[in-house]
Amino acid sequence: KAVQSGCSSILDIGTGTGILSMFARKAGASHVYACELSKTMYEIACEVVTANKMAGEIQVLHMKSLDMEIPKDLSSRVSLVVTETVDAGLFGEGIVESLIHAWKYLLLPPQISIEGAPVERFGRVIPSCAVIFAVAVECQQIRRHHRVCFSDIGGLCLNGTVKWYSPIGNRPDGIDAAEPYTTERMSRIPGGYTPLTDNFQAMTIDFNNPQELEGLTTRDSYQLSLPIVKEGVLDAVVAWFVLQLDDEISLSTGPSEETCWEQAVYPVHEGLSRTVKPGDTLVVDVSCKDSYLIFNSVAVVSSEDKMEIEMNSMSDQKCNDLASETELCNALASLQTTNEPGMALQHCMLESSEIARLNNTQYNDHFKYALSRALSLMSDENGTCSSQTMDDSRSNLNSENMNSLSSLDVPSDRLYV
């Protein structure tokens, strides 16, 4: 449709296999350029284009679009840019930065609203715009991978001097994490999920408006107030988008759609994980930072009008399989458990898989029992009582044992040798 309306020169940014470039050429475009940064995908695109007998009709470039210049790489400005450089959070593959550069240096100027103006004199982008939607959810699978849910794990007491967090979302101490969100195919997530709010529109973006694109990364965050419609534990905000390819055709990545797309998941970390109920209000700050869509902070306003605010970037079901004992030891070794009075609060990052392992109470009880048996055997073989094992009932140390330990002036940690 775009070619038939007058777009004769086309640039395919992040071409992948080259399929969009080939569609453009078959539609009748006179000049087709395709750029691909990945060497592997560039070589595949060249092979695919050659196999379809279009090697002399499509110019495939092994480079980033941000490095392209006229007339070095393109003979002149193109009339159409097509791109699928989007991830589950829409902006994560750099579509905003790529299109800002394209509008400045590679595309004809955007169309102005003048009746009868020739289309071929102006540039356009496919997709034309996008709308981002989101919903707050309760989901045990997300919770157990991003929040340590127990204060006692395998006999080890996790005291209040340490805050645990996953690498997804902003850290509790205010330092940005490597990734603001993870991804899940919510329609297939184990255990399912429960929406706690209605679906809400978080942001719109017009890819054919250069000024809007440039202002996106500097735009101040804004707040959305969302009524809670169902009681449950606030575990995450889940986001998806609808791409409007043109005035008639759109593509949705929503959880109810039967597509290959996953949704962006912003876990709620320890501070705001709480039970919410109808009458409460969830307040979300939305922004675009470092080319990522960010749900930057959350507040829960209770039905009694008591506000609980914590800066937090969103961010029990048992495991079916037991993880390796070595992996559990690594996770436990990451935890700070010293009970020294006046000790400053520390923050400890655990990988999502480690958090899930620590939340696996069945495995941890087995590990505790195995460790207790091993220590008992060691004590019997050495003929000494220098090691105090955990009791055979797989529970906490009883008061008699604790009193005897105090008299020996041993550390107060509950897991010790």
PDB file of N, CA, C and O in Angstrom, residues 94-162:
ATOM      1  N   GLY A  94      15.947  -0.249  20.591  1.00  0.00           N
ATOM      2  CA  GLY A  94      16.482   1.010  20.078  1.00  0.00           C
ATOM      3  C   GLY A  94      15.703   1.657  18.959  1.00  0.00           C
ATOM      4  O   GLY A  94      16.256   2.459  18.200  1.00  0.00           O
ATOM      5  N   ILE A  95      14.417   1.370  18.838  1.00  0.00           N
ATOM      6  CA  ILE A  95      13.636   1.927  17.735  1.00  0.00           C
ATOM      7  C   ILE A  95      13.553   3.445  17.803  1.00  0.00           C
ATOM      8  O   ILE A  95      13.584   4.126  16.769  1.00  0.00           O
ATOM      9  N   VAL A  96      13.495   4.001  19.007  1.00  0.00           N
ATOM     10  CA  VAL A  96      13.374   5.459  19.134  1.00  0.00           C
ATOM     11  C   VAL A  96      14.642   6.141  18.624  1.00  0.00           C
ATOM     12  O   VAL A  96      14.591   7.077  17.810  1.00  0.00           O
ATOM     13  N   GLU A  97      15.798   5.672  19.090  1.00  0.00           N
ATOM     14  CA  GLU A  97      17.065   6.253  18.664  1.00  0.00           C
ATOM     15  C   GLU A  97      17.264   6.104  17.155  1.00  0.00           C
ATOM     16  O   GLU A  97      17.706   7.045  16.468  1.00  0.00           O
ATOM     17  N   SER A  98      16.922   4.938  16.614  1.00  0.00           N
ATOM     18  CA  SER A  98      17.092   4.684  15.181  1.00  0.00           C
ATOM     19  C   SER A  98      16.221   5.623  14.350  1.00  0.00           C
ATOM     20  O   SER A  98      16.674   6.164  13.323  1.00  0.00           O
ATOM     21  N   LEU A  99      14.982   5.831  14.779  1.00  0.00           N
ATOM     22  CA  LEU A  99      14.076   6.670  13.995  1.00  0.00           C
ATOM     23  C   LEU A  99      14.398   8.153  14.136  1.00  0.00           C
ATOM     24  O   LEU A  99      14.215   8.924  13.182  1.00  0.00           O
ATOM     25  N   ILE A 100      14.880   8.581  15.288  1.00  0.00           N
ATOM     26  CA  ILE A 100      15.321   9.973  15.427  1.00  0.00           C
ATOM     27  C   ILE A 100      16.444  10.256  14.430  1.00  0.00           C
ATOM     28  O   ILE A 100      16.442  11.287  13.732  1.00  0.00           O
ATOM     29  N   HIS A 101      17.406   9.330  14.357  1.00  0.00           N
ATOM     30  CA  HIS A 101      18.515   9.493  13.409  1.00  0.00           C
ATOM     31  C   HIS A 101      18.014   9.440  11.971  1.00  0.00           C
ATOM     32  O   HIS A 101      18.448  10.241  11.117  1.00  0.00           O
ATOM     33  N   ALA A 102      17.104   8.523  11.684  1.00  0.00           N
ATOM     34  CA  ALA A 102      16.592   8.384  10.320  1.00  0.00           C
ATOM     35  C   ALA A 102      15.877   9.652   9.866  1.00  0.00           C
ATOM     36  O   ALA A 102      16.067  10.113   8.725  1.00  0.00           O
ATOM     37  N   TRP A 103      15.066  10.232  10.731  1.00  0.00           N
ATOM     38  CA  TRP A 103      14.353  11.455  10.356  1.00  0.00           C
ATOM     39  C   TRP A 103      15.332  12.609  10.116  1.00  0.00           C
ATOM     40  O   TRP A 103      15.107  13.467   9.252  1.00  0.00           O
ATOM     41  N   LYS A 104      16.420  12.619  10.853  1.00  0.00           N
ATOM     42  CA  LYS A 104      17.388  13.707  10.699  1.00  0.00           C
ATOM     43  C   LYS A 104      18.236  13.563   9.436  1.00  0.00           C
ATOM     44  O   LYS A 104      18.520  14.555   8.751  1.00  0.00           O
ATOM     45  N   TYR A 105      18.644  12.334   9.113  1.00  0.00           N
ATOM     46  CA  TYR A 105      19.682  12.152   8.105  1.00  0.00           C
ATOM     47  C   TYR A 105      19.320  11.251   6.921  1.00  0.00           C
ATOM     48  O   TYR A 105      19.998  11.304   5.888  1.00  0.00           O
ATOM     49  N   LEU A 106      18.302  10.417   7.024  1.00  0.00           N
ATOM     50  CA  LEU A 106      18.070   9.407   5.995  1.00  0.00           C
ATOM     51  C   LEU A 106      16.710   9.514   5.312  1.00  0.00           C
ATOM     52  O   LEU A 106      16.556   9.050   4.183  1.00  0.00           O
ATOM     53  N   LEU A 107      15.725  10.085   5.974  1.00  0.00           N
ATOM     54  CA  LEU A 107      14.362  10.145   5.467  1.00  0.00           C
ATOM     55  C   LEU A 107      14.043  11.515   4.888  1.00  0.00           C
ATOM     56  O   LEU A 107      14.576  12.546   5.336  1.00  0.00           O
ATOM     57  N   LEU A 108      13.131  11.523   3.918  1.00  0.00           N
ATOM     58  CA  LEU A 108      12.546  12.781   3.481  1.00  0.00           C
ATOM     59  C   LEU A 108      11.742  13.388   4.628  1.00  0.00           C
ATOM     60  O   LEU A 108      11.343  12.673   5.553  1.00  0.00           O
ATOM     61  N   PRO A 109      11.490  14.686   4.627  1.00  0.00           N
ATOM     62  CA  PRO A 109      10.761  15.307   5.742  1.00  0.00           C
ATOM     63  C   PRO A 109       9.362  14.732   5.884  1.00  0.00           C
ATOM     64  O   PRO A 109       8.781  14.224   4.911  1.00  0.00           O
ATOM     65  N   PRO A 110       8.801  14.756   7.107  1.00  0.00           N
ATOM     66  CA  PRO A 110       7.462  14.198   7.325  1.00  0.00           C
ATOM     67  C   PRO A 110       6.406  14.978   6.551  1.00  0.00           C
ATOM     68  O   PRO A 110       6.573  16.164   6.260  1.00  0.00           O
ATOM     69  N   GLN A 111       5.335  14.292   6.230  1.00  0.00           N
ATOM     70  CA  GLN A 111       4.281  14.903   5.438  1.00  0.00           C
ATOM     71  C   GLN A 111       3.584  16.002   6.214  1.00  0.00           C
ATOM     72  O   GLN A 111       3.279  15.868   7.400  1.00  0.00           O
ATOM     73  N   ILE A 112       3.326  17.107   5.530  1.00  0.00           N
ATOM     74  CA  ILE A 112       2.595  18.218   6.133  1.00  0.00           C
ATOM     75  C   ILE A 112       1.146  18.157   5.678  1.00  0.00           C
ATOM     76  O   ILE A 112       0.817  17.566   4.657  1.00  0.00           O
ATOM     77  N   SER A 113       0.293  18.767   6.467  1.00  0.00           N
ATOM     78  CA  SER A 113      -1.148  18.683   6.194  1.00  0.00           C
ATOM     79  C   SER A 113      -1.566  19.713   5.160  1.00  0.00           C
ATOM     80  O   SER A 113      -2.191  20.738   5.459  1.00  0.00           O
ATOM     81  N   ILE A 114      -1.197  19.451   3.922  1.00  0.00           N
ATOM     82  CA  ILE A 114      -1.602  20.318   2.825  1.00  0.00           C
ATOM     83  C   ILE A 114      -2.340  19.460   1.800  1.00  0.00           C
ATOM     84  O   ILE A 114      -1.779  18.503   1.260  1.00  0.00           O
ATOM     85  N   GLU A 115      -3.571  19.782   1.553  1.00  0.00           N
ATOM     86  CA  GLU A 115      -4.377  18.988   0.637  1.00  0.00           C
ATOM     87  C   GLU A 115      -3.773  19.015  -0.766  1.00  0.00           C
ATOM     88  O   GLU A 115      -3.434  20.072  -1.295  1.00  0.00           O
ATOM     89  N   GLY A 116      -3.615  17.831  -1.331  1.00  0.00           N
ATOM     90  CA  GLY A 116      -3.099  17.724  -2.682  1.00  0.00           C
ATOM     91  C   GLY A 116      -1.592  17.681  -2.781  1.00  0.00           C
ATOM     92  O   GLY A 116      -1.048  17.586  -3.887  1.00  0.00           O
ATOM     93  N   ALA A 117      -0.867  17.770  -1.647  1.00  0.00           N
ATOM     94  CA  ALA A 117       0.598  17.720  -1.692  1.00  0.00           C
ATOM     95  C   ALA A 117       1.049  16.331  -2.123  1.00  0.00           C
ATOM     96  O   ALA A 117       0.532  15.318  -1.639  1.00  0.00           O
ATOM     97  N   PRO A 118       1.996  16.220  -3.063  1.00  0.00           N
ATOM     98  CA  PRO A 118       2.443  14.908  -3.567  1.00  0.00           C
ATOM     99  C   PRO A 118       3.119  14.083  -2.481  1.00  0.00           C
ATOM    100  O   PRO A 118       4.029  14.557  -1.807  1.00  0.00           O
ATOM    101  N   VAL A 119       2.695  12.826  -2.347  1.00  0.00           N
ATOM    102  CA  VAL A 119       3.195  11.956  -1.285  1.00  0.00           C
ATOM    103  C   VAL A 119       4.678  11.666  -1.453  1.00  0.00           C
ATOM    104  O   VAL A 119       5.426  11.556  -0.474  1.00  0.00           O
ATOM    105  N   GLU A 120       5.144  11.554  -2.702  1.00  0.00           N
ATOM    106  CA  GLU A 120       6.525  11.154  -2.939  1.00  0.00           C
ATOM    107  C   GLU A 120       7.541  12.169  -2.441  1.00  0.00           C
ATOM    108  O   GLU A 120       8.730  11.879  -2.371  1.00  0.00           O
ATOM    109  N   ARG A 121       7.110  13.355  -2.094  1.00  0.00           N
ATOM    110  CA  ARG A 121       8.038  14.365  -1.589  1.00  0.00           C
ATOM    111  C   ARG A 121       8.270  14.256  -0.084  1.00  0.00           C
ATOM    112  O   ARG A 121       9.052  15.009   0.482  1.00  0.00           O
ATOM    113  N   PHE A 122       7.557  13.372   0.544  1.00  0.00           N
ATOM    114  CA  PHE A 122       7.615  13.279   1.997  1.00  0.00           C
ATOM    115  C   PHE A 122       8.023  11.880   2.438  1.00  0.00           C
ATOM    116  O   PHE A 122       7.906  10.908   1.686  1.00  0.00           O
ATOM    117  N   GLY A 123       8.494  11.793   3.684  1.00  0.00           N
ATOM    118  CA  GLY A 123       8.877  10.508   4.246  1.00  0.00           C
ATOM    119  C   GLY A 123       7.831   9.993   5.210  1.00  0.00           C
ATOM    120  O   GLY A 123       7.006  10.749   5.740  1.00  0.00           O
ATOM    121  N   ARG A 124       7.885   8.707   5.446  1.00  0.00           N
ATOM    122  CA  ARG A 124       6.985   8.092   6.433  1.00  0.00           C
ATOM    123  C   ARG A 124       7.648   6.848   7.002  1.00  0.00           C
ATOM    124  O   ARG A 124       8.630   6.340   6.458  1.00  0.00           O
ATOM    125  N   VAL A 125       7.095   6.361   8.111  1.00  0.00           N
ATOM    126  CA  VAL A 125       7.631   5.196   8.817  1.00  0.00           C
ATOM    127  C   VAL A 125       6.526   4.165   8.996  1.00  0.00           C
ATOM    128  O   VAL A 125       5.380   4.507   9.291  1.00  0.00           O
ATOM    129  N   ILE A 126       6.873   2.923   8.786  1.00  0.00           N
ATOM    130  CA  ILE A 126       6.025   1.795   9.163  1.00  0.00           C
ATOM    131  C   ILE A 126       6.790   0.977  10.199  1.00  0.00           C
ATOM    132  O   ILE A 126       7.901   0.541   9.916  1.00  0.00           O
ATOM    133  N   PRO A 127       6.232   0.820  11.437  1.00  0.00           N
ATOM    134  CA  PRO A 127       4.879   1.154  11.891  1.00  0.00           C
ATOM    135  C   PRO A 127       4.688   2.655  12.106  1.00  0.00           C
ATOM    136  O   PRO A 127       5.650   3.370  12.385  1.00  0.00           O
ATOM    137  N   SER A 128       3.444   3.106  11.994  1.00  0.00           N
ATOM    138  CA  SER A 128       3.185   4.542  12.096  1.00  0.00           C
ATOM    139  C   SER A 128       3.121   5.020  13.538  1.00  0.00           C
ATOM    140  O   SER A 128       3.555   6.134  13.844  1.00  0.00           O
ATOM    141  N   CYS A 129       2.586   4.204  14.432  1.00  0.00           N
ATOM    142  CA  CYS A 129       2.465   4.610  15.837  1.00  0.00           C
ATOM    143  C   CYS A 129       2.263   3.372  16.702  1.00  0.00           C
ATOM    144  O   CYS A 129       2.125   2.256  16.199  1.00  0.00           O
ATOM    145  N   ALA A 130       2.260   3.574  18.016  1.00  0.00           N
ATOM    146  CA  ALA A 130       2.063   2.465  18.954  1.00  0.00           C
ATOM    147  C   ALA A 130       1.337   2.960  20.189  1.00  0.00           C
ATOM    148  O   ALA A 130       1.469   4.128  20.583  1.00  0.00           O
ATOM    149  N   VAL A 131       0.573   2.074  20.790  1.00  0.00           N
ATOM    150  CA  VAL A 131      -0.109   2.349  22.060  1.00  0.00           C
ATOM    151  C   VAL A 131       0.307   1.263  23.043  1.00  0.00           C
ATOM    152  O   VAL A 131       0.241   0.068  22.723  1.00  0.00           O
ATOM    153  N   ILE A 132       0.775   1.682  24.226  1.00  0.00           N
ATOM    154  CA  ILE A 132       1.228   0.737  25.256  1.00  0.00           C
ATOM    155  C   ILE A 132       0.134   0.577  26.306  1.00  0.00           C
ATOM    156  O   ILE A 132      -0.395   1.565  26.822  1.00  0.00           O
ATOM    157  N   PHE A 133      -0.183  -0.666  26.619  1.00  0.00           N
ATOM    158  CA  PHE A 133      -1.178  -0.995  27.638  1.00  0.00           C
ATOM    159  C   PHE A 133      -0.503  -1.776  28.773  1.00  0.00           C
ATOM    160  O   PHE A 133       0.576  -2.332  28.595  1.00  0.00           O
ATOM    161  N   ALA A 134      -1.164  -1.808  29.918  1.00  0.00           N
ATOM    162  CA  ALA A 134      -0.609  -2.550  31.057  1.00  0.00           C
ATOM    163  C   ALA A 134      -1.724  -2.938  32.012  1.00  0.00           C
ATOM    164  O   ALA A 134      -2.864  -2.456  31.913  1.00  0.00           O
ATOM    165  N   VAL A 135      -1.388  -3.822  32.956  1.00  0.00           N
ATOM    166  CA  VAL A 135      -2.320  -4.252  33.987  1.00  0.00           C
ATOM    167  C   VAL A 135      -1.511  -4.710  35.192  1.00  0.00           C
ATOM    168  O   VAL A 135      -0.415  -5.261  35.045  1.00  0.00           O
ATOM    169  N   ALA A 136      -2.012  -4.452  36.405  1.00  0.00           N
ATOM    170  CA  ALA A 136      -1.387  -4.969  37.623  1.00  0.00           C
ATOM    171  C   ALA A 136      -1.936  -6.362  37.892  1.00  0.00           C
ATOM    172  O   ALA A 136      -3.138  -6.614  37.707  1.00  0.00           O
ATOM    173  N   VAL A 137      -1.049  -7.286  38.313  1.00  0.00           N
ATOM    174  CA  VAL A 137      -1.468  -8.682  38.453  1.00  0.00           C
ATOM    175  C   VAL A 137      -0.962  -9.301  39.750  1.00  0.00           C
ATOM    176  O   VAL A 137       0.018  -8.847  40.343  1.00  0.00           O
ATOM    177  N   GLU A 138      -1.642 -10.351  40.152  1.00  0.00           N
ATOM    178  CA  GLU A 138      -1.146 -11.292  41.145  1.00  0.00           C
ATOM    179  C   GLU A 138      -0.683 -12.530  40.405  1.00  0.00           C
ATOM    180  O   GLU A 138      -1.411 -13.067  39.573  1.00  0.00           O
ATOM    181  N   CYS A 139       0.543 -12.997  40.684  1.00  0.00           N
ATOM    182  CA  CYS A 139       1.068 -14.175  39.992  1.00  0.00           C
ATOM    183  C   CYS A 139       2.143 -14.817  40.860  1.00  0.00           C
ATOM    184  O   CYS A 139       3.212 -14.243  41.078  1.00  0.00           O
ATOM    185  N   GLN A 140       1.874 -16.014  41.351  1.00  0.00           N
ATOM    186  CA  GLN A 140       2.825 -16.699  42.234  1.00  0.00           C
ATOM    187  C   GLN A 140       4.120 -17.025  41.526  1.00  0.00           C
ATOM    188  O   GLN A 140       5.195 -16.983  42.129  1.00  0.00           O
ATOM    189  N   GLN A 141       4.066 -17.355  40.240  1.00  0.00           N
ATOM    190  CA  GLN A 141       5.280 -17.693  39.495  1.00  0.00           C
ATOM    191  C   GLN A 141       6.227 -16.505  39.436  1.00  0.00           C
ATOM    192  O   GLN A 141       7.445 -16.647  39.595  1.00  0.00           O
ATOM    193  N   ILE A 142       5.699 -15.309  39.187  1.00  0.00           N
ATOM    194  CA  ILE A 142       6.532 -14.098  39.174  1.00  0.00           C
ATOM    195  C   ILE A 142       7.056 -13.819  40.574  1.00  0.00           C
ATOM    196  O   ILE A 142       8.229 -13.489  40.764  1.00  0.00           O
ATOM    197  N   ARG A 143       6.202 -13.953  41.579  1.00  0.00           N
ATOM    198  CA  ARG A 143       6.587 -13.652  42.964  1.00  0.00           C
ATOM    199  C   ARG A 143       7.756 -14.517  43.418  1.00  0.00           C
ATOM    200  O   ARG A 143       8.733 -14.021  43.976  1.00  0.00           O
ATOM    201  N   ARG A 144       7.694 -15.811  43.162  1.00  0.00           N
ATOM    202  CA  ARG A 144       8.726 -16.707  43.692  1.00  0.00           C
ATOM    203  C   ARG A 144      10.062 -16.552  42.969  1.00  0.00           C
ATOM    204  O   ARG A 144      11.084 -16.996  43.466  1.00  0.00           O
ATOM    205  N   HIS A 145      10.068 -15.911  41.780  1.00  0.00           N
ATOM    206  CA  HIS A 145      11.321 -15.676  41.065  1.00  0.00           C
ATOM    207  C   HIS A 145      11.930 -14.305  41.358  1.00  0.00           C
ATOM    208  O   HIS A 145      13.069 -14.052  40.972  1.00  0.00           O
ATOM    209  N   HIS A 146      11.216 -13.431  42.050  1.00  0.00           N
ATOM    210  CA  HIS A 146      11.719 -12.075  42.244  1.00  0.00           C
ATOM    211  C   HIS A 146      11.631 -11.577  43.685  1.00  0.00           C
ATOM    212  O   HIS A 146      12.004 -10.437  43.958  1.00  0.00           O
ATOM    213  N   ARG A 147      11.178 -12.414  44.603  1.00  0.00           N
ATOM    214  CA  ARG A 147      11.089 -11.971  45.984  1.00  0.00           C
ATOM    215  C   ARG A 147      11.299 -13.146  46.924  1.00  0.00           C
ATOM    216  O   ARG A 147      10.647 -14.179  46.772  1.00  0.00           O
ATOM    217  N   VAL A 148      12.223 -13.011  47.872  1.00  0.00           N
ATOM    218  CA  VAL A 148      12.407 -14.035  48.898  1.00  0.00           C
ATOM    219  C   VAL A 148      11.219 -13.958  49.843  1.00  0.00           C
ATOM    220  O   VAL A 148      10.990 -12.940  50.493  1.00  0.00           O
ATOM    221  N   CYS A 149      10.453 -15.040  49.910  1.00  0.00           N
ATOM    222  CA  CYS A 149       9.163 -15.005  50.598  1.00  0.00           C
ATOM    223  C   CYS A 149       9.208 -15.528  52.027  1.00  0.00           C
ATOM    224  O   CYS A 149       8.179 -15.508  52.714  1.00  0.00           O
ATOM    225  N   PHE A 150      10.375 -16.002  52.487  1.00  0.00           N
ATOM    226  CA  PHE A 150      10.444 -16.609  53.810  1.00  0.00           C
ATOM    227  C   PHE A 150      11.569 -15.973  54.615  1.00  0.00           C
ATOM    228  O   PHE A 150      12.581 -15.539  54.061  1.00  0.00           O
ATOM    229  N   SER A 151      11.391 -15.927  55.940  1.00  0.00           N
ATOM    230  CA  SER A 151      12.431 -15.391  56.817  1.00  0.00           C
ATOM    231  C   SER A 151      13.319 -16.492  57.383  1.00  0.00           C
ATOM    232  O   SER A 151      14.332 -16.206  58.009  1.00  0.00           O
ATOM    233  N   ASP A 152      12.931 -17.739  57.178  1.00  0.00           N
ATOM    234  CA  ASP A 152      13.719 -18.876  57.654  1.00  0.00           C
ATOM    235  C   ASP A 152      13.797 -19.883  56.521  1.00  0.00           C
ATOM    236  O   ASP A 152      12.778 -20.395  56.068  1.00  0.00           O
ATOM    237  N   ILE A 153      15.010 -20.142  56.026  1.00  0.00           N
ATOM    238  CA  ILE A 153      15.183 -21.028  54.877  1.00  0.00           C
ATOM    239  C   ILE A 153      16.148 -22.145  55.242  1.00  0.00           C
ATOM    240  O   ILE A 153      17.322 -21.898  55.495  1.00  0.00           O
ATOM    241  N   GLY A 154      15.657 -23.358  55.312  1.00  0.00           N
ATOM    242  CA  GLY A 154      16.502 -24.504  55.623  1.00  0.00           C
ATOM    243  C   GLY A 154      17.216 -24.366  56.949  1.00  0.00           C
ATOM    244  O   GLY A 154      18.331 -24.856  57.123  1.00  0.00           O
ATOM    245  N   GLY A 155      16.579 -23.703  57.925  1.00  0.00           N
ATOM    246  CA  GLY A 155      17.207 -23.497  59.223  1.00  0.00           C
ATOM    247  C   GLY A 155      18.043 -22.249  59.309  1.00  0.00           C
ATOM    248  O   GLY A 155      18.577 -21.933  60.367  1.00  0.00           O
ATOM    249  N   LEU A 156      18.193 -21.515  58.211  1.00  0.00           N
ATOM    250  CA  LEU A 156      18.971 -20.283  58.193  1.00  0.00           C
ATOM    251  C   LEU A 156      18.036 -19.098  58.384  1.00  0.00           C
ATOM    252  O   LEU A 156      17.096 -18.898  57.618  1.00  0.00           O
ATOM    253  N   CYS A 157      18.280 -18.316  59.420  1.00  0.00           N
ATOM    254  CA  CYS A 157      17.442 -17.158  59.709  1.00  0.00           C
ATOM    255  C   CYS A 157      17.920 -15.965  58.884  1.00  0.00           C
ATOM    256  O   CYS A 157      19.078 -15.561  58.973  1.00  0.00           O
ATOM    257  N   LEU A 158      17.041 -15.421  58.061  1.00  0.00           N
ATOM    258  CA  LEU A 158      17.350 -14.229  57.272  1.00  0.00           C
ATOM    259  C   LEU A 158      16.869 -13.020  58.058  1.00  0.00           C
ATOM    260  O   LEU A 158      15.684 -12.703  58.074  1.00  0.00           O
ATOM    261  N   ASN A 159      17.810 -12.352  58.701  1.00  0.00           N
ATOM    262  CA  ASN A 159      17.393 -11.278  59.601  1.00  0.00           C
ATOM    263  C   ASN A 159      17.108  -9.988  58.842  1.00  0.00           C
ATOM    264  O   ASN A 159      17.259  -9.897  57.636  1.00  0.00           O
ATOM    265  N   GLY A 160      16.683  -8.965  59.578  1.00  0.00           N
ATOM    266  CA  GLY A 160      16.231  -7.722  58.972  1.00  0.00           C
ATOM    267  C   GLY A 160      17.326  -6.770  58.553  1.00  0.00           C
ATOM    268  O   GLY A 160      17.031  -5.642  58.157  1.00  0.00           O
ATOM    269  N   THR A 161      18.607  -7.166  58.629  1.00  0.00           N
ATOM    270  CA  THR A 161      19.682  -6.253  58.238  1.00  0.00           C
ATOM    271  C   THR A 161      19.977  -6.312  56.747  1.00  0.00           C
ATOM    272  O   THR A 161      20.831  -5.581  56.266  1.00  0.00           O
ATOM    273  N   VAL A 162      19.298  -7.209  56.030  1.00  0.00           N
ATOM    274  CA  VAL A 162      19.568  -7.372  54.602  1.00  0.00           C
ATOM    275  C   VAL A 162      18.265  -7.322  53.820  1.00  0.00           C
ATOM    276  O   VAL A 162      17.261  -7.894  54.234  1.00  0.00           O
TER     277      VAL A 162
END
